[in-house]
Short mmCIF file of C-alpha atoms in Angstrom, two decimals:
data_model
loop_
_atom_site.label_atom_id
_atom_site.label_comp_id
_atom_site.label_asym_id
_atom_site.label_seq_id
_atom_site.Cartn_x
_atom_site.Cartn_y
_atom_site.Cartn_z
CA MET H 21 -28.15 -32.11 -56.55
CA ARG H 22 -28.01 -35.03 -54.14
CA GLN H 23 -28.81 -33.93 -50.63
CA ARG H 24 -26.22 -34.75 -47.96
CA MET H 25 -27.53 -37.37 -45.55
CA ILE H 26 -25.95 -36.85 -42.14
CA SER H 27 -27.46 -38.66 -39.19
CA ARG H 28 -28.07 -36.90 -35.88
CA ARG H 29 -25.49 -39.20 -34.29
CA ARG H 30 -22.87 -38.34 -36.88
CA MET H 31 -23.75 -34.67 -36.60
CA LEU H 32 -23.29 -34.46 -32.86
CA GLN H 33 -20.41 -36.89 -32.58
CA GLY H 34 -18.73 -36.35 -35.92
CA ALA H 35 -19.24 -32.74 -36.89
CA LEU H 36 -18.78 -31.75 -33.29
CA ALA H 37 -15.44 -33.53 -33.32
CA ALA H 38 -12.34 -31.43 -33.37
CA THR H 39 -11.35 -31.71 -37.01
CA ALA H 40 -12.01 -28.01 -37.39
CA THR H 41 -9.94 -27.02 -34.41
CA ILE H 42 -6.61 -28.67 -35.08
CA PRO H 43 -3.82 -26.52 -36.43
CA LEU H 44 -2.04 -29.25 -38.39
CA LEU H 45 -4.82 -31.64 -39.44
CA ASN H 46 -4.01 -34.45 -37.01
CA SER H 47 -7.04 -36.16 -35.52
CA GLU H 48 -5.07 -36.75 -32.34
CA LEU H 49 -5.20 -33.03 -31.67
CA ALA H 50 -8.96 -32.91 -31.18
CA ARG H 51 -10.29 -30.23 -28.87
CA GLY H 52 -13.53 -29.32 -30.57
CA GLN H 53 -15.64 -28.41 -27.56
CA GLU H 54 -13.16 -25.88 -26.17
CA THR H 55 -14.70 -22.44 -26.28
CA THR H 56 -12.07 -20.71 -24.14
CA ALA H 57 -8.36 -20.39 -24.58
CA PRO H 58 -6.37 -23.29 -23.11
CA LYS H 59 -4.02 -22.91 -20.16
CA ARG H 60 -0.29 -23.22 -20.69
CA PHE H 61 2.70 -23.82 -18.42
CA VAL H 62 6.17 -22.41 -19.10
CA VAL H 63 9.36 -22.85 -17.06
CA PHE H 64 12.15 -20.29 -17.46
CA TYR H 65 15.40 -21.52 -15.89
CA THR H 66 18.55 -19.46 -15.27
CA PRO H 67 21.68 -20.74 -13.44
CA ASN H 68 23.71 -19.94 -10.34
CA GLY H 69 21.10 -18.55 -7.96
CA THR H 70 20.93 -14.88 -7.16
CA SER H 71 22.00 -12.12 -4.83
CA GLU H 72 19.13 -12.17 -2.36
CA SER H 73 19.38 -8.56 -1.22
CA LYS H 74 19.36 -7.35 -4.83
CA TRP H 75 16.58 -9.70 -6.01
CA MET H 76 13.89 -9.56 -3.31
CA PRO H 77 11.34 -6.73 -3.67
CA THR H 78 10.63 -4.40 -0.77
CA GLY H 79 7.35 -3.19 0.66
CA THR H 80 4.03 -4.87 1.31
CA GLU H 81 2.00 -7.40 -0.62
CA THR H 82 0.14 -4.88 -2.75
CA ASN H 83 2.41 -1.85 -2.35
CA TYR H 84 5.87 -3.04 -3.22
CA THR H 85 8.90 -1.92 -5.20
CA LEU H 86 10.71 -4.17 -7.61
CA SER H 87 14.34 -4.78 -6.69
CA PRO H 88 17.27 -3.75 -8.92
CA LEU H 89 17.59 -7.21 -10.49
CA LEU H 90 13.87 -7.27 -11.32
CA GLN H 91 13.59 -3.79 -12.82
CA PRO H 92 13.41 -5.12 -16.42
CA LEU H 93 10.07 -6.72 -15.44
CA SER H 94 8.53 -3.35 -14.52
CA PRO H 95 6.26 -3.27 -17.61
CA PHE H 96 4.69 -6.51 -16.39
CA LYS H 97 4.41 -5.68 -12.69
CA ALA H 98 0.65 -6.21 -12.78
CA LYS H 99 1.14 -9.67 -14.28
CA ILE H 100 3.91 -11.06 -12.09
CA MET H 101 4.17 -12.35 -8.51
CA PRO H 102 7.60 -12.55 -6.84
CA LEU H 103 7.73 -15.01 -3.93
CA ARG H 104 9.81 -14.95 -0.74
CA GLY H 105 10.22 -17.63 1.89
CA ILE H 106 10.13 -20.84 -0.16
CA ASN H 107 12.70 -23.51 0.66
CA MET H 108 13.85 -26.67 -1.10
CA ASN H 109 14.17 -28.75 2.07
CA VAL H 110 13.68 -31.92 0.04
CA VAL H 111 17.32 -31.58 -1.09
CA VAL H 112 18.83 -29.53 1.76
CA ASN H 113 20.06 -32.46 3.85
CA SER H 114 20.92 -34.85 1.04
CA ASN H 115 24.56 -35.88 0.78
CA ILE H 116 24.26 -36.76 -2.90
CA GLY H 117 25.64 -34.18 -5.32
CA SER H 118 26.62 -30.55 -4.83
CA GLU H 119 24.04 -27.92 -3.93
CA HIS H 120 23.88 -26.93 -7.61
CA ALA H 121 23.23 -30.51 -8.75
CA ARG H 122 20.73 -31.17 -5.97
CA GLY H 123 18.99 -27.89 -6.73
CA ILE H 124 18.42 -28.41 -10.44
CA GLY H 125 17.55 -32.07 -9.91
CA GLY H 126 14.86 -31.21 -7.39
CA LEU H 127 13.57 -27.95 -8.90
CA LEU H 128 10.71 -29.47 -10.90
CA THR H 129 10.66 -32.96 -9.40
CA GLY H 130 10.43 -32.15 -5.71
CA ARG H 131 12.70 -35.13 -5.04
CA ALA H 132 16.34 -35.80 -4.18
CA LEU H 133 19.00 -37.17 -6.52
CA LEU H 134 19.76 -40.83 -6.93
CA LYS H 135 23.33 -41.97 -6.36
CA GLY H 136 25.58 -41.98 -9.39
CA ASN H 137 29.04 -41.06 -10.56
CA PHE H 138 28.52 -37.57 -11.98
CA LYS H 139 30.94 -34.96 -10.74
CA SER H 140 29.36 -31.74 -9.53
CA PHE H 141 31.53 -29.12 -7.83
CA MET H 142 33.18 -30.96 -4.87
CA SER H 143 30.98 -34.06 -5.20
CA THR H 144 31.46 -37.18 -7.32
CA ASN H 145 28.38 -39.23 -6.35
CA ALA H 146 25.55 -37.41 -8.11
CA GLY H 147 23.02 -39.29 -10.21
CA TRP H 148 19.78 -38.32 -11.95
CA SER H 149 16.70 -37.15 -10.08
CA SER H 150 14.47 -39.72 -8.41
CA GLY H 151 11.12 -38.47 -9.73
CA ILE H 152 9.08 -37.07 -12.61
CA SER H 153 9.23 -33.31 -13.18
CA LEU H 154 6.13 -31.12 -13.02
CA ASP H 155 6.13 -30.35 -16.75
CA GLN H 156 6.17 -34.03 -17.68
CA HIS H 157 3.63 -34.86 -14.98
CA LEU H 158 1.23 -32.29 -16.44
CA ALA H 159 1.85 -33.55 -19.97
CA LYS H 160 1.05 -37.09 -18.85
CA LYS H 161 -1.89 -36.34 -16.57
CA LEU H 162 -3.61 -33.63 -18.62
CA ASN H 163 -2.71 -35.26 -21.95
CA PRO H 164 -3.18 -32.04 -23.93
CA PRO H 165 -4.50 -32.60 -27.48
CA THR H 166 -1.46 -31.01 -29.10
CA LEU H 167 1.12 -32.25 -31.58
CA PHE H 168 3.81 -31.99 -28.90
CA LYS H 169 2.80 -32.96 -25.37
CA SER H 170 5.68 -30.84 -24.10
CA LEU H 171 8.55 -28.83 -25.52
CA GLU H 172 12.01 -28.71 -23.91
CA LEU H 173 14.35 -26.02 -25.20
CA GLY H 174 17.89 -25.13 -24.18
CA VAL H 175 20.28 -22.25 -24.77
CA GLN H 176 23.92 -23.36 -24.80
CA VAL H 177 23.29 -25.98 -22.10
CA ARG H 178 26.41 -27.97 -23.06
CA ASP H 179 26.28 -30.30 -20.05
CA ALA H 180 24.82 -33.79 -20.61
CA GLU H 181 24.95 -34.83 -16.96
CA VAL H 182 22.70 -34.00 -14.00
CA ARG H 183 23.72 -30.32 -13.98
CA GLY H 184 22.31 -29.94 -17.48
CA ARG H 185 18.91 -31.57 -17.01
CA LEU H 186 15.80 -29.83 -15.74
CA SER H 187 13.03 -32.11 -17.00
CA TYR H 188 12.41 -35.77 -16.11
CA ALA H 189 9.97 -38.32 -17.55
CA GLY H 190 10.36 -40.35 -14.36
CA PRO H 191 13.01 -41.51 -11.88
CA ASP H 192 16.38 -41.81 -13.60
CA GLN H 193 14.81 -40.59 -16.88
CA PRO H 194 16.17 -37.13 -17.82
CA VAL H 195 14.68 -35.35 -20.83
CA PRO H 196 17.38 -33.50 -22.84
CA PRO H 197 16.50 -30.04 -24.15
CA ARG H 198 16.71 -29.08 -27.80
CA GLU H 199 19.61 -26.63 -28.12
CA ASP H 200 19.57 -26.00 -31.88
CA PRO H 201 16.90 -23.46 -32.90
CA TYR H 202 17.07 -24.66 -36.49
CA ASP H 203 16.23 -28.18 -35.37
CA THR H 204 13.47 -26.73 -33.18
CA PHE H 205 12.03 -24.91 -36.18
CA GLN H 206 12.04 -28.01 -38.36
CA GLN H 207 10.38 -30.15 -35.69
CA LEU H 208 7.73 -27.59 -34.77
CA PHE H 209 6.72 -26.22 -38.11
CA GLY H 210 7.47 -29.07 -40.47
CA ALA H 211 9.68 -26.92 -42.67
CA SER H 212 13.42 -26.82 -43.19
CA VAL H 213 15.74 -23.99 -42.34
CA PRO H 214 15.85 -20.94 -44.62
CA GLY H 215 16.48 -21.78 -48.24
CA GLN H 216 15.27 -25.35 -47.93
CA GLY H 217 11.94 -27.15 -48.03
CA GLN H 218 10.16 -24.55 -50.15
CA ASP H 219 7.98 -24.94 -53.21
CA PRO H 220 9.21 -23.31 -56.41
CA GLY H 221 6.69 -20.55 -55.73
CA GLY H 222 8.23 -19.90 -52.30
CA SER H 223 5.52 -21.32 -50.04
CA THR H 224 6.71 -23.28 -47.02
CA ALA H 225 5.25 -26.42 -45.51
CA LEU H 226 3.66 -24.24 -42.85
CA ASP H 227 1.90 -22.20 -45.53
CA ARG H 228 0.50 -25.37 -47.07
CA LEU H 229 -0.65 -26.70 -43.72
CA ARG H 230 -2.31 -23.38 -42.92
CA ALA H 231 -4.16 -23.51 -46.24
CA GLN H 232 -5.29 -27.08 -45.58
CA ARG H 233 -6.52 -26.06 -42.16
CA ARG H 234 -8.65 -23.27 -43.65
CA THR H 235 -10.09 -25.80 -46.10
CA VAL H 236 -11.19 -28.02 -43.23
CA PHE H 237 -12.82 -25.06 -41.48
CA ASP H 238 -14.75 -24.25 -44.68
CA ILE H 239 -15.90 -27.86 -45.22
CA LEU H 240 -17.19 -28.14 -41.69
CA ARG H 241 -19.03 -24.82 -42.02
CA GLU H 242 -20.75 -26.17 -45.15
CA ASP H 243 -21.75 -29.37 -43.35
CA ILE H 244 -23.20 -27.40 -40.45
CA ALA H 245 -25.13 -25.05 -42.72
CA ASP H 246 -26.54 -28.03 -44.65
CA VAL H 247 -27.89 -29.95 -41.67
CA ARG H 248 -28.90 -27.11 -39.36
CA PRO H 249 -32.43 -26.67 -40.81
CA ARG H 250 -33.14 -30.40 -40.32
CA ILE H 251 -32.40 -30.78 -36.62
CA GLY H 252 -34.27 -29.85 -33.45
CA LYS H 253 -33.98 -26.63 -31.46
CA GLU H 254 -31.79 -28.16 -28.76
CA ASP H 255 -29.34 -29.57 -31.29
CA ARG H 256 -29.29 -26.26 -33.17
CA LEU H 257 -28.22 -24.50 -29.98
CA LYS H 258 -25.41 -27.00 -29.55
CA LEU H 259 -24.42 -26.60 -33.17
CA ASP H 260 -24.43 -22.79 -32.93
CA ALA H 261 -22.25 -22.96 -29.85
CA HIS H 262 -19.86 -25.24 -31.68
CA MET H 263 -19.80 -22.91 -34.67
CA GLN H 264 -18.84 -20.04 -32.39
CA SER H 265 -16.10 -22.23 -30.95
CA ILE H 266 -14.81 -22.92 -34.46
CA GLN H 267 -14.68 -19.21 -35.22
CA ASP H 268 -12.89 -18.42 -31.96
CA ILE H 269 -10.30 -21.14 -32.45
CA GLU H 270 -9.84 -20.28 -36.12
CA ALA H 271 -9.11 -16.70 -35.11
CA ARG H 272 -6.67 -17.82 -32.40
CA LEU H 273 -4.81 -19.90 -34.95
CA GLY H 274 -4.53 -17.00 -37.36
CA GLY H 275 -7.18 -18.28 -39.74
CA GLY H 276 -9.02 -14.99 -39.98
CA GLY H 277 -11.68 -13.20 -37.98
CA SER H 278 -11.23 -11.92 -34.47
CA SER H 279 -9.90 -13.46 -31.32
CA ASN H 280 -11.19 -10.76 -29.02
CA GLY H 281 -14.86 -10.82 -29.92
CA GLY H 282 -14.84 -7.24 -31.15
CA GLY H 283 -14.03 -7.62 -34.84
CA THR H 284 -10.41 -6.54 -34.44
CA PRO H 285 -7.65 -8.92 -35.51
CA ALA H 286 -5.47 -10.33 -32.77
CA THR H 287 -2.22 -8.51 -32.11
CA GLY H 288 -0.32 -11.73 -32.81
CA SER H 289 -0.96 -14.62 -35.15
CA CYS H 290 -0.05 -18.27 -35.46
CA GLN H 291 3.03 -18.18 -37.63
CA ALA H 292 6.58 -19.44 -37.61
CA PRO H 293 9.24 -16.85 -36.72
CA ALA H 294 12.00 -15.99 -39.17
CA LEU H 295 15.31 -17.72 -38.44
CA GLY H 296 17.72 -15.66 -40.52
CA ASP H 297 21.17 -16.95 -41.46
CA ARG H 298 22.54 -19.92 -39.57
CA ILE H 299 24.79 -18.94 -36.67
CA ASP H 300 27.55 -20.69 -34.75
CA LEU H 301 25.84 -22.29 -31.73
CA SER H 302 29.15 -22.86 -29.91
CA LYS H 303 30.20 -19.22 -29.55
CA ASP H 304 29.39 -17.57 -26.23
CA ASP H 305 28.86 -14.28 -28.06
CA ASN H 306 25.83 -15.84 -29.77
CA MET H 307 23.92 -16.66 -26.60
CA PRO H 308 21.55 -13.65 -26.96
CA VAL H 309 20.52 -14.45 -30.54
CA ILE H 310 20.17 -18.19 -29.81
CA GLY H 311 18.00 -17.44 -26.80
CA LYS H 312 15.84 -15.02 -28.75
CA LEU H 313 15.28 -17.59 -31.49
CA GLN H 314 14.30 -20.24 -28.95
CA MET H 315 11.92 -17.87 -27.16
CA ASP H 316 10.34 -16.82 -30.46
CA MET H 317 9.89 -20.49 -31.32
CA MET H 318 8.34 -21.25 -27.95
CA ALA H 319 5.89 -18.35 -28.17
CA ALA H 320 4.86 -19.36 -31.69
CA ALA H 321 4.40 -23.00 -30.65
CA LEU H 322 2.15 -21.94 -27.77
CA ALA H 323 0.18 -19.54 -29.95
CA CYS H 324 -0.29 -22.19 -32.65
CA ASP H 325 -1.35 -24.71 -29.99
CA LEU H 326 1.43 -27.05 -31.03
CA THR H 327 2.17 -27.44 -27.33
CA ARG H 328 0.85 -26.13 -24.00
CA ILE H 329 3.77 -27.12 -21.79
CA ALA H 330 7.28 -25.80 -22.38
CA THR H 331 10.60 -25.28 -20.63
CA ILE H 332 13.56 -23.14 -21.62
CA GLN H 333 16.89 -23.76 -19.91
CA TRP H 334 19.69 -21.20 -20.07
CA SER H 335 23.09 -22.93 -19.68
CA TYR H 336 23.44 -25.42 -16.79
CA ALA H 337 23.57 -25.49 -12.99
CA GLU H 338 26.92 -24.25 -11.65
CA SER H 339 27.40 -22.66 -15.06
CA GLU H 340 30.83 -21.44 -16.06
CA HIS H 341 29.47 -19.71 -19.13
CA LEU H 342 31.20 -16.56 -20.35
CA TYR H 343 29.31 -13.36 -21.17
CA PRO H 344 31.55 -11.41 -23.57
CA PHE H 345 28.50 -9.59 -24.95
CA LEU H 346 28.17 -8.00 -21.48
CA GLY H 347 31.83 -6.99 -21.42
CA LEU H 348 32.77 -9.72 -18.92
CA THR H 349 35.80 -12.00 -19.09
CA GLU H 350 35.35 -14.23 -16.01
CA ASN H 351 32.97 -17.19 -15.94
CA HIS H 352 29.54 -17.00 -14.34
CA HIS H 353 30.18 -19.41 -11.44
CA ALA H 354 33.37 -17.62 -10.40
CA ILE H 355 31.63 -14.26 -10.55
CA SER H 356 28.77 -15.59 -8.40
CA HIS H 357 31.17 -16.04 -5.45
CA GLN H 358 32.88 -12.67 -5.47
CA TRP H 359 32.59 -10.67 -2.22
CA PRO H 360 31.34 -8.27 -0.99
CA THR H 361 29.82 -6.31 -3.84
CA ASN H 362 29.21 -7.84 -7.21
CA ALA H 363 28.39 -5.51 -10.09
CA LYS H 364 29.40 -8.21 -12.60
CA TYR H 365 26.96 -10.70 -11.11
CA GLU H 366 24.20 -8.10 -11.09
CA LYS H 367 24.88 -7.36 -14.75
CA ILE H 368 24.39 -11.04 -15.67
CA HIS H 369 21.19 -11.43 -13.72
CA THR H 370 19.72 -8.15 -14.88
CA TRP H 371 20.33 -9.42 -18.40
CA PHE H 372 18.46 -12.65 -17.60
CA ALA H 373 15.54 -10.58 -16.28
CA GLU H 374 15.58 -8.73 -19.60
CA GLN H 375 15.32 -12.05 -21.43
CA LEU H 376 12.32 -13.05 -19.33
CA ALA H 377 10.76 -9.66 -20.04
CA TYR H 378 11.23 -10.32 -23.75
CA LEU H 379 9.45 -13.68 -23.48
CA LEU H 380 6.60 -12.19 -21.44
CA GLY H 381 6.23 -9.47 -24.04
CA LYS H 382 6.00 -12.05 -26.82
CA LEU H 383 3.32 -14.00 -24.95
CA ASP H 384 1.45 -10.81 -24.10
CA SER H 385 1.33 -9.81 -27.77
CA TYR H 386 -1.09 -12.62 -28.64
CA ALA H 387 -4.70 -11.63 -27.90
CA GLU H 388 -7.09 -14.35 -26.73
CA GLY H 389 -10.56 -12.96 -26.19
CA ASP H 390 -10.35 -10.26 -23.52
CA ARG H 391 -7.05 -11.73 -22.31
CA THR H 392 -3.67 -12.49 -23.80
CA LEU H 393 -1.63 -15.64 -24.20
CA LEU H 394 0.39 -14.51 -21.18
CA ASP H 395 -2.77 -14.15 -19.10
CA ASN H 396 -3.70 -17.74 -19.94
CA THR H 397 -0.23 -19.05 -19.07
CA VAL H 398 1.60 -19.85 -15.84
CA VAL H 399 5.26 -18.85 -16.25
CA LEU H 400 7.63 -20.02 -13.49
CA TRP H 401 11.10 -18.44 -13.26
CA VAL H 402 13.48 -20.77 -11.40
CA THR H 403 17.14 -21.16 -10.49
CA GLU H 404 18.83 -24.02 -8.66
CA ILE H 405 20.01 -22.23 -5.51
CA GLY H 406 19.09 -19.15 -3.50
CA GLU H 407 21.87 -16.86 -2.28
CA SER H 408 24.78 -17.80 -4.55
CA MET H 409 27.58 -16.87 -2.17
CA GLN H 410 26.27 -19.38 0.36
CA HIS H 411 25.08 -22.10 -2.04
CA ALA H 412 21.76 -21.74 -0.19
CA LEU H 413 18.86 -24.09 -0.87
CA THR H 414 16.50 -21.93 1.16
CA ASN H 415 14.58 -18.78 0.23
CA ILE H 416 14.80 -19.64 -3.45
CA PRO H 417 13.92 -16.68 -5.74
CA PHE H 418 10.80 -18.09 -7.40
CA LEU H 419 8.69 -15.78 -9.54
CA LEU H 420 5.35 -16.43 -11.23
CA ALA H 421 4.08 -14.55 -14.26
CA GLY H 422 0.69 -14.84 -15.95
CA SER H 423 -2.44 -15.82 -14.09
CA GLY H 424 -3.16 -19.22 -15.66
CA GLY H 425 -6.48 -18.00 -17.04
CA GLY H 426 -7.34 -15.92 -13.96
CA VAL H 427 -6.32 -18.46 -11.29
CA PHE H 428 -3.37 -16.60 -9.78
CA ARG H 429 -3.79 -13.10 -8.32
CA THR H 430 -0.80 -11.39 -9.86
CA GLY H 431 0.51 -7.89 -9.25
CA ARG H 432 1.49 -8.80 -5.68
CA PHE H 433 4.64 -9.63 -3.70
CA VAL H 434 3.88 -12.72 -1.61
CA ASP H 435 6.27 -12.88 1.36
CA TYR H 436 5.71 -15.92 3.56
CA LEU H 437 8.34 -14.64 6.01
CA ALA H 438 6.60 -11.31 6.61
CA ASN H 439 5.34 -10.52 10.11
CA GLY H 440 7.07 -13.52 11.63
CA GLY H 441 5.68 -15.98 9.10
CA SER H 442 7.11 -19.42 8.37
CA ALA H 443 8.88 -20.63 5.26
CA ARG H 444 7.01 -22.93 2.88
CA GLN H 445 8.18 -25.87 0.80
CA HIS H 446 8.74 -25.61 -2.92
CA ASN H 447 6.97 -28.97 -3.38
CA ASP H 448 3.77 -27.18 -2.41
CA LEU H 449 4.43 -24.47 -4.99
CA LEU H 450 4.55 -27.26 -7.59
CA VAL H 451 1.24 -28.65 -6.26
CA THR H 452 -0.31 -25.18 -6.51
CA ILE H 453 0.75 -24.83 -10.14
CA ALA H 454 -0.51 -28.32 -10.96
CA ASN H 455 -3.91 -27.49 -9.47
CA ALA H 456 -4.01 -24.20 -11.38
CA MET H 457 -3.44 -26.14 -14.57
CA GLY H 458 -6.38 -28.41 -13.78
CA THR H 459 -5.11 -31.43 -11.82
CA ASP H 460 -6.48 -32.78 -8.55
CA ASP H 461 -3.05 -33.47 -7.03
CA LYS H 462 -2.85 -33.19 -3.23
CA THR H 463 0.94 -33.48 -3.05
CA PHE H 464 3.82 -33.50 -5.49
CA GLY H 465 7.26 -35.07 -5.32
CA ASP H 466 8.39 -36.44 -1.99
CA PRO H 467 5.22 -36.53 0.18
CA ASN H 468 7.34 -35.91 3.29
CA TYR H 469 7.87 -32.37 2.02
CA SER H 470 4.45 -31.66 0.57
CA THR H 471 1.27 -30.85 2.47
CA GLY H 472 -0.89 -29.27 -0.24
CA ALA H 473 -1.36 -26.08 -2.23
CA LEU H 474 0.19 -22.86 -0.93
CA PRO H 475 -2.09 -20.17 0.52
CA SER H 476 -2.36 -16.59 -0.76
CA LEU H 477 -1.54 -17.30 -4.42
CA THR H 478 -4.97 -17.87 -5.98
#
């Protein structure tokens, strides 16, 4: 049999390339020298602020009690970090747009709105945001080797103006979210909705791609085994390290083996979730099932390394969404301004905390070495205003979950107002997250409101 002739240069630059590490056989996705799980960034947006007294935890940094609205997150207390004392001063004094519009426009951009003719609450001069959002900045600067640089999902957003846009590719460049989970499925996994796009034998496009991926892993293993005896000790060490990387990544992508180094299969695998029968996306009653589908899709996309940066947006700023599945008949925005007690409002926001808990549970179910997908992710829960009854743009209820691969020290309540402390700017929270993800940014958004990374988080 003719011996394979592979030069040292081809071996170290070709075989060490990432063809064995890409989930969908696209050379653009190369990440062959990664031996650890990648970091991910997820934004979880819910509308209409909060009730501050019912949201903020009580106690000290390390000995604190979750508030009533955060109780659904109790199983993840060790992996979350509620924050108090963070303002959005970059939009506080702007006279463009309502507080809701200004809030959502500046949440991820750290910049004020441009002038326009969108109507938002009592204002008619709102335009799009004047800067790039953090998710798109990370996608551009880090340029992750994934099929989708970022993934923007929505759940019954319904508003195509400034109130309905969270993500921006640049000034005056909103990025619309995908609101149809069936469209999301087709785009992510290359297969049609149930009943379509299947071979006569029942295999989907994802099944075929997974089989092709395993074939590539096997071919590369054969190449490595063939040339290993004919190279020097130093190159063999490099090759062995690469082989271990292949095995780790193959396991993470559900290709067999172990992702935790101990011979035990991962608790989750890289596979598309089941969609079930098509549902009516326009009915308010279907919000829970639509949201669950979108969250399942997001978790699968992150686990399959189809993307590392994702946002999910529930409704829109100043939302007037109805919640019949919670037994409510009034719209969300009206409920958010009812005095003095507000059991209806608490019911809505407890439900949103339950949805976040569901997403965290999905991410935590995927094992990656001695960590989980959640551990290797930075999840940021945001809303466009603080205290809803005052339309406040100060003391915004930000919450972090996941440690970004061990960067953030979770399991703590970080209160910048404690012991006479001073409020911080949310621009600096965005800088902190960017740095945790691997950038060298010193400021983010409007530099007049950004002085650098926040203390006490990492």
